[in-house]
Amino acid sequence: GREADMADRKLHRLARRMRNMQTIRLGMGGALTGLGAGLLTRRVGSTLIDYEKAMNMVAANVFSHTDKTTGELIFKGFENAKNPILESSKAMGALRKETQRIAQVSIFDPTQVAGGLLELARAGFTVQEQLTALHPVMRLASAGNLDPKQALDIATNINTAFGKDIAHTATTADYLAMAASNANTTVAQLGQAMKYAAPSAVTAGRSMQETTSVLMSLAKRGLKDSIGGTSVARMLESVYKRSGPAVKALKSIGLAHKD
């Protein structure tokens, strides 16, 4: 329809504007000549285009509609703002700034960080939720040697298992990254273990943090992945039968029995 076409034209204009800015920066350098300059320009241009594609897709996932007069994008959550166009523009600026900041302090380049942001947008995160969760998710991806989508999938699956919403993604991601960095296990193995441990943990009234701590303890003993998760599930299920050995086993790994 007309609004979709206008939105598409707006996104393309944004990409062209960023490419022009990059051309100016390269021109100011002045020292690059010949074949080397051409190769670098193409490489930088390709990277920039990939970054812009990702950011444009982020905008496409969070925009509500286009302004009928200007054709500017209005993002979800800003429809009733005093100046929806201005607030949406500020939000996009904040997202860009955050991707650049994370790229400066992590192993990921801006395009990879933008890809992580896109996964959050596709998962239904609002702009503010994206700003809160992006860095923790990228830290989790780094800790687990995963791509951002895999890291987000693990964090959101665990959130769902423990009945937590999107707002808890940052906390979950940071705790898992910490666990993987301090125990003989990986993020992927923790995610797999949680598939088996979480249902019983929730039934027993255990938190994500408590369950992760137990899985860390078991991993140090060589029980990880599905084996560690199954072990926790069996111990918790046995507690309900007032099994003495099961209670002792839980206490030995720091998970005292609660009535």
mmCIF file of C-alpha atoms in Angstrom:
data_model
loop_
_atom_site.group_PDB
_atom_site.id
_atom_site.type_symbol
_atom_site.label_atom_id
_atom_site.label_comp_id
_atom_site.label_asym_id
_atom_site.label_seq_id
_atom_site.Cartn_x
_atom_site.Cartn_y
_atom_site.Cartn_z
ATOM 1 C CA GLY A 1 0.000 0.000 0.000
ATOM 2 C CA ARG A 2 0.937 3.684 -0.048
ATOM 3 C CA GLU A 3 2.243 3.725 3.539
ATOM 4 C CA ALA A 4 4.442 0.671 2.964
ATOM 5 C CA ASP A 5 5.930 2.257 -0.180
ATOM 6 C CA MET A 6 6.622 5.493 1.674
ATOM 7 C CA ALA A 7 8.285 3.582 4.515
ATOM 8 C CA ASP A 8 10.456 1.696 2.067
ATOM 9 C CA ARG A 9 11.544 4.939 0.374
ATOM 10 C CA LYS A 10 12.334 6.435 3.774
ATOM 11 C CA LEU A 11 14.547 3.493 4.707
ATOM 12 C CA HIS A 12 16.442 3.720 1.424
ATOM 13 C CA ARG A 13 16.985 7.452 1.910
ATOM 14 C CA LEU A 14 18.532 6.733 5.307
ATOM 15 C CA ALA A 15 20.943 4.230 3.770
ATOM 16 C CA ARG A 16 21.975 6.653 1.017
ATOM 17 C CA ARG A 17 22.575 9.412 3.539
ATOM 18 C CA MET A 18 24.889 7.185 5.616
ATOM 19 C CA ARG A 19 26.809 6.073 2.520
ATOM 20 C CA ASN A 20 27.327 9.708 1.531
ATOM 21 C CA MET A 21 28.629 10.512 5.013
ATOM 22 C CA GLN A 22 31.119 7.661 4.776
ATOM 23 C CA THR A 23 32.324 8.918 1.365
ATOM 24 C CA ILE A 24 32.998 12.322 2.909
ATOM 25 C CA ARG A 25 35.002 10.748 5.745
ATOM 26 C CA LEU A 26 37.124 8.784 3.299
ATOM 27 C CA GLY A 27 37.685 11.892 1.220
ATOM 28 C CA MET A 28 38.929 13.785 4.264
ATOM 29 C CA GLY A 29 41.559 11.107 4.859
ATOM 30 C CA GLY A 30 43.271 12.148 1.640
ATOM 31 C CA ALA A 31 46.114 9.659 1.908
ATOM 32 C CA LEU A 32 44.526 6.653 0.245
ATOM 33 C CA THR A 33 45.303 6.291 -3.451
ATOM 34 C CA GLY A 34 45.355 3.718 -6.221
ATOM 35 C CA LEU A 35 44.236 0.121 -5.947
ATOM 36 C CA GLY A 36 44.601 0.012 -2.144
ATOM 37 C CA ALA A 37 42.272 2.955 -1.750
ATOM 38 C CA GLY A 38 39.750 1.358 -4.100
ATOM 39 C CA LEU A 39 39.779 -1.936 -2.228
ATOM 40 C CA LEU A 40 39.437 -0.239 1.146
ATOM 41 C CA THR A 41 36.645 1.963 -0.098
ATOM 42 C CA ARG A 42 34.744 -1.046 -1.418
ATOM 43 C CA ARG A 43 35.331 -2.969 1.800
ATOM 44 C CA VAL A 44 34.208 -0.090 4.003
ATOM 45 C CA GLY A 45 31.308 0.608 1.675
ATOM 46 C CA SER A 46 30.186 -3.025 1.780
ATOM 47 C CA THR A 47 30.406 -3.120 5.576
ATOM 48 C CA LEU A 48 28.501 0.138 5.852
ATOM 49 C CA ILE A 49 25.797 -1.102 3.512
ATOM 50 C CA ASP A 50 25.407 -4.285 5.600
ATOM 51 C CA TYR A 51 25.166 -2.156 8.745
ATOM 52 C CA GLU A 52 22.562 0.088 7.160
ATOM 53 C CA LYS A 53 20.575 -2.893 5.920
ATOM 54 C CA ALA A 54 20.435 -4.272 9.461
ATOM 55 C CA MET A 55 19.480 -0.911 10.975
ATOM 56 C CA ASN A 56 16.844 -0.326 8.303
ATOM 57 C CA MET A 57 15.357 -3.726 9.095
ATOM 58 C CA VAL A 58 15.349 -2.804 12.790
ATOM 59 C CA ALA A 59 13.371 0.317 11.898
ATOM 60 C CA ALA A 60 10.999 -1.766 9.774
ATOM 61 C CA ASN A 61 10.343 -4.048 12.752
ATOM 62 C CA VAL A 62 9.650 -1.299 15.276
ATOM 63 C CA PHE A 63 7.803 1.298 13.210
ATOM 64 C CA SER A 64 4.074 1.678 13.689
ATOM 65 C CA HIS A 65 3.217 3.768 10.637
ATOM 66 C CA THR A 66 4.419 6.673 8.532
ATOM 67 C CA ASP A 67 3.310 10.234 9.036
ATOM 68 C CA LYS A 68 0.729 11.051 6.356
ATOM 69 C CA THR A 69 2.179 14.503 5.714
ATOM 70 C CA THR A 70 5.944 13.955 5.835
ATOM 71 C CA GLY A 71 6.273 10.233 5.247
ATOM 72 C CA GLU A 72 8.572 10.020 8.284
ATOM 73 C CA LEU A 73 8.586 6.829 10.340
ATOM 74 C CA ILE A 74 6.768 6.742 13.661
ATOM 75 C CA PHE A 75 7.864 3.947 15.977
ATOM 76 C CA LYS A 76 5.698 1.773 18.175
ATOM 77 C CA GLY A 77 5.292 3.320 21.596
ATOM 78 C CA PHE A 78 5.649 6.866 20.284
ATOM 79 C CA GLU A 79 2.311 7.173 18.500
ATOM 80 C CA ASN A 80 0.851 9.345 21.273
ATOM 81 C CA ALA A 81 3.973 11.383 22.004
ATOM 82 C CA LYS A 82 3.761 15.167 21.738
ATOM 83 C CA ASN A 83 6.033 14.972 18.697
ATOM 84 C CA PRO A 84 5.996 11.358 17.437
ATOM 85 C CA ILE A 85 8.343 12.047 14.520
ATOM 86 C CA LEU A 86 10.966 13.721 16.716
ATOM 87 C CA GLU A 87 10.769 11.053 19.425
ATOM 88 C CA SER A 88 11.033 8.250 16.842
ATOM 89 C CA SER A 89 14.047 9.950 15.291
ATOM 90 C CA LYS A 90 15.686 10.288 18.713
ATOM 91 C CA ALA A 91 15.000 6.611 19.407
ATOM 92 C CA MET A 92 16.663 5.533 16.163
ATOM 93 C CA GLY A 93 19.603 7.766 16.987
ATOM 94 C CA ALA A 94 19.908 6.157 20.408
ATOM 95 C CA LEU A 95 19.886 2.671 18.863
ATOM 96 C CA ARG A 96 22.616 3.637 16.411
ATOM 97 C CA LYS A 97 24.706 5.186 19.167
ATOM 98 C CA GLU A 98 24.368 2.057 21.290
ATOM 99 C CA THR A 99 25.443 -0.270 18.473
ATOM 100 C CA GLN A 100 28.523 1.869 17.886
ATOM 101 C CA ARG A 101 29.344 2.011 21.605
ATOM 102 C CA ILE A 102 29.098 -1.764 22.011
ATOM 103 C CA ALA A 103 31.246 -2.319 18.926
ATOM 104 C CA GLN A 104 33.978 -0.213 20.525
ATOM 105 C CA VAL A 105 34.090 -2.276 23.721
ATOM 106 C CA SER A 106 33.405 -5.791 22.414
ATOM 107 C CA ILE A 107 34.730 -8.315 19.917
ATOM 108 C CA PHE A 108 31.874 -7.508 17.528
ATOM 109 C CA ASP A 109 31.909 -4.963 14.720
ATOM 110 C CA PRO A 110 29.000 -2.521 14.236
ATOM 111 C CA THR A 111 27.336 -4.707 11.622
ATOM 112 C CA GLN A 112 27.344 -7.731 13.942
ATOM 113 C CA VAL A 113 25.964 -5.646 16.796
ATOM 114 C CA ALA A 114 23.270 -4.293 14.478
ATOM 115 C CA GLY A 115 22.447 -7.903 13.649
ATOM 116 C CA GLY A 116 21.954 -8.579 17.344
ATOM 117 C CA LEU A 117 19.714 -5.548 17.595
ATOM 118 C CA LEU A 118 17.685 -6.835 14.668
ATOM 119 C CA GLU A 119 17.122 -10.148 16.448
ATOM 120 C CA LEU A 120 15.751 -8.243 19.459
ATOM 121 C CA ALA A 121 13.471 -6.220 17.205
ATOM 122 C CA ARG A 122 12.208 -9.354 15.475
ATOM 123 C CA ALA A 123 11.524 -10.908 18.887
ATOM 124 C CA GLY A 124 9.187 -8.049 19.732
ATOM 125 C CA PHE A 125 11.414 -5.963 21.995
ATOM 126 C CA THR A 126 10.461 -2.296 22.219
ATOM 127 C CA VAL A 127 13.095 0.366 21.552
ATOM 128 C CA GLN A 128 13.757 0.818 25.278
ATOM 129 C CA GLU A 129 13.905 -2.946 25.829
ATOM 130 C CA GLN A 130 16.388 -3.217 22.978
ATOM 131 C CA LEU A 131 18.588 -0.540 24.526
ATOM 132 C CA THR A 132 18.530 -2.389 27.854
ATOM 133 C CA ALA A 133 19.077 -5.929 26.555
ATOM 134 C CA LEU A 134 21.418 -5.459 23.600
ATOM 135 C CA HIS A 135 24.732 -5.315 25.457
ATOM 136 C CA PRO A 136 23.950 -8.234 27.816
ATOM 137 C CA VAL A 137 22.882 -10.377 24.860
ATOM 138 C CA MET A 138 26.077 -9.497 22.976
ATOM 139 C CA ARG A 139 28.128 -10.298 26.099
ATOM 140 C CA LEU A 140 26.362 -13.657 26.276
ATOM 141 C CA ALA A 141 27.117 -14.300 22.606
ATOM 142 C CA SER A 142 30.768 -13.468 23.245
ATOM 143 C CA ALA A 143 30.992 -15.664 26.345
ATOM 144 C CA GLY A 144 29.430 -18.581 24.518
ATOM 145 C CA ASN A 145 31.118 -18.091 21.142
ATOM 146 C CA LEU A 146 27.622 -17.856 19.646
ATOM 147 C CA ASP A 147 25.946 -15.612 17.143
ATOM 148 C CA PRO A 148 23.500 -13.093 18.661
ATOM 149 C CA LYS A 149 20.421 -15.040 17.578
ATOM 150 C CA GLN A 150 21.619 -18.193 19.346
ATOM 151 C CA ALA A 151 22.412 -16.222 22.502
ATOM 152 C CA LEU A 152 19.018 -14.510 22.453
ATOM 153 C CA ASP A 153 17.225 -17.817 21.867
ATOM 154 C CA ILE A 154 18.906 -19.358 24.916
ATOM 155 C CA ALA A 155 18.124 -16.363 27.142
ATOM 156 C CA THR A 156 14.500 -16.053 26.027
ATOM 157 C CA ASN A 157 13.883 -19.807 26.286
ATOM 158 C CA ILE A 158 15.107 -19.752 29.883
ATOM 159 C CA ASN A 159 13.010 -16.658 30.595
ATOM 160 C CA THR A 160 9.952 -18.459 29.274
ATOM 161 C CA ALA A 161 10.697 -21.573 31.317
ATOM 162 C CA PHE A 162 10.824 -19.505 34.519
ATOM 163 C CA GLY A 163 7.794 -17.397 33.630
ATOM 164 C CA LYS A 164 9.781 -14.210 33.048
ATOM 165 C CA ASP A 165 9.040 -11.631 30.383
ATOM 166 C CA ILE A 166 11.233 -9.699 27.969
ATOM 167 C CA ALA A 167 12.202 -7.207 30.671
ATOM 168 C CA HIS A 168 14.270 -9.925 32.391
ATOM 169 C CA THR A 169 16.362 -10.734 29.317
ATOM 170 C CA ALA A 170 19.299 -8.542 30.359
ATOM 171 C CA THR A 171 19.464 -10.119 33.835
ATOM 172 C CA THR A 172 19.232 -13.645 32.435
ATOM 173 C CA ALA A 173 21.862 -13.018 29.762
ATOM 174 C CA ASP A 174 24.319 -11.473 32.208
ATOM 175 C CA TYR A 175 23.889 -14.288 34.737
ATOM 176 C CA LEU A 176 24.411 -16.980 32.113
ATOM 177 C CA ALA A 177 27.512 -15.203 30.792
ATOM 178 C CA MET A 178 28.890 -15.052 34.321
ATOM 179 C CA ALA A 179 28.133 -18.735 34.890
ATOM 180 C CA ALA A 180 29.826 -19.835 31.669
ATOM 181 C CA SER A 181 32.896 -17.760 32.556
ATOM 182 C CA ASN A 182 33.198 -19.227 36.058
ATOM 183 C CA ALA A 183 32.346 -22.894 35.622
ATOM 184 C CA ASN A 184 33.439 -25.832 33.519
ATOM 185 C CA THR A 185 30.574 -25.413 31.081
ATOM 186 C CA THR A 186 29.467 -23.354 28.084
ATOM 187 C CA VAL A 187 26.483 -21.136 27.438
ATOM 188 C CA ALA A 188 25.090 -23.701 25.006
ATOM 189 C CA GLN A 189 25.494 -26.499 27.572
ATOM 190 C CA LEU A 190 23.762 -24.391 30.229
ATOM 191 C CA GLY A 191 20.924 -23.735 27.833
ATOM 192 C CA GLN A 192 20.575 -27.424 27.112
ATOM 193 C CA ALA A 193 20.731 -28.313 30.816
ATOM 194 C CA MET A 194 18.006 -25.791 31.599
ATOM 195 C CA LYS A 195 15.626 -27.540 29.198
ATOM 196 C CA TYR A 196 15.631 -30.485 31.584
ATOM 197 C CA ALA A 197 16.112 -28.714 34.928
ATOM 198 C CA ALA A 198 13.812 -25.699 34.599
ATOM 199 C CA PRO A 199 10.388 -27.430 34.754
ATOM 200 C CA SER A 200 11.228 -29.202 38.024
ATOM 201 C CA ALA A 201 12.966 -26.114 39.384
ATOM 202 C CA VAL A 202 9.896 -23.978 38.751
ATOM 203 C CA THR A 203 7.667 -26.577 40.418
ATOM 204 C CA ALA A 204 9.999 -26.567 43.421
ATOM 205 C CA GLY A 205 9.926 -22.778 43.611
ATOM 206 C CA ARG A 206 13.538 -22.294 42.530
ATOM 207 C CA SER A 207 14.752 -19.226 40.684
ATOM 208 C CA MET A 208 16.772 -19.099 37.507
ATOM 209 C CA GLN A 209 19.792 -17.916 39.479
ATOM 210 C CA GLU A 210 19.540 -20.752 42.005
ATOM 211 C CA THR A 211 19.131 -23.348 39.294
ATOM 212 C CA THR A 212 22.053 -21.957 37.297
ATOM 213 C CA SER A 213 24.261 -22.045 40.402
ATOM 214 C CA VAL A 214 23.446 -25.716 40.923
ATOM 215 C CA LEU A 215 24.174 -26.502 37.287
ATOM 216 C CA MET A 216 27.526 -24.721 37.691
ATOM 217 C CA SER A 217 28.341 -26.939 40.675
ATOM 218 C CA LEU A 218 27.408 -30.082 38.785
ATOM 219 C CA ALA A 219 29.420 -28.964 35.744
ATOM 220 C CA LYS A 220 32.522 -28.706 37.921
ATOM 221 C CA ARG A 221 31.958 -32.379 38.725
ATOM 222 C CA GLY A 222 31.649 -33.284 35.070
ATOM 223 C CA LEU A 223 27.853 -33.362 34.968
ATOM 224 C CA LYS A 224 26.855 -30.896 32.285
ATOM 225 C CA ASP A 225 24.554 -30.418 29.332
ATOM 226 C CA SER A 226 21.468 -32.675 29.414
ATOM 227 C CA ILE A 227 23.078 -34.919 32.051
ATOM 228 C CA GLY A 228 23.395 -32.042 34.510
ATOM 229 C CA GLY A 229 19.870 -30.849 33.803
ATOM 230 C CA THR A 230 18.407 -34.323 34.223
ATOM 231 C CA SER A 231 20.312 -34.772 37.490
ATOM 232 C CA VAL A 232 18.838 -31.587 38.947
ATOM 233 C CA ALA A 233 15.354 -32.535 37.793
ATOM 234 C CA ARG A 234 15.568 -35.991 39.358
ATOM 235 C CA MET A 235 16.868 -34.642 42.674
ATOM 236 C CA LEU A 236 14.130 -32.037 42.894
ATOM 237 C CA GLU A 237 11.459 -34.585 42.018
ATOM 238 C CA SER A 238 12.811 -36.949 44.667
ATOM 239 C CA VAL A 239 12.577 -34.248 47.320
ATOM 240 C CA TYR A 240 8.819 -34.254 46.917
ATOM 241 C CA LYS A 241 8.899 -37.880 47.970
ATOM 242 C CA ARG A 242 10.958 -36.864 51.040
ATOM 243 C CA SER A 243 13.860 -38.946 49.835
ATOM 244 C CA GLY A 244 16.718 -38.669 52.336
ATOM 245 C CA PRO A 245 19.514 -39.262 49.793
ATOM 246 C CA ALA A 246 18.029 -36.686 47.439
ATOM 247 C CA VAL A 247 17.838 -34.032 50.172
ATOM 248 C CA LYS A 248 21.461 -34.703 51.132
ATOM 249 C CA ALA A 249 22.503 -34.509 47.502
ATOM 250 C CA LEU A 250 20.832 -31.144 47.088
ATOM 251 C CA LYS A 251 22.454 -29.796 50.250
ATOM 252 C CA SER A 252 25.869 -30.970 49.055
ATOM 253 C CA ILE A 253 25.632 -28.732 45.991
ATOM 254 C CA GLY A 254 24.223 -25.739 47.822
ATOM 255 C CA LEU A 255 20.511 -26.163 47.211
ATOM 256 C CA ALA A 256 18.933 -26.695 50.626
ATOM 257 C CA HIS A 257 15.467 -28.182 50.697
ATOM 258 C CA LYS A 258 12.518 -25.813 51.138
ATOM 259 C CA ASP A 259 9.175 -27.071 52.339
#
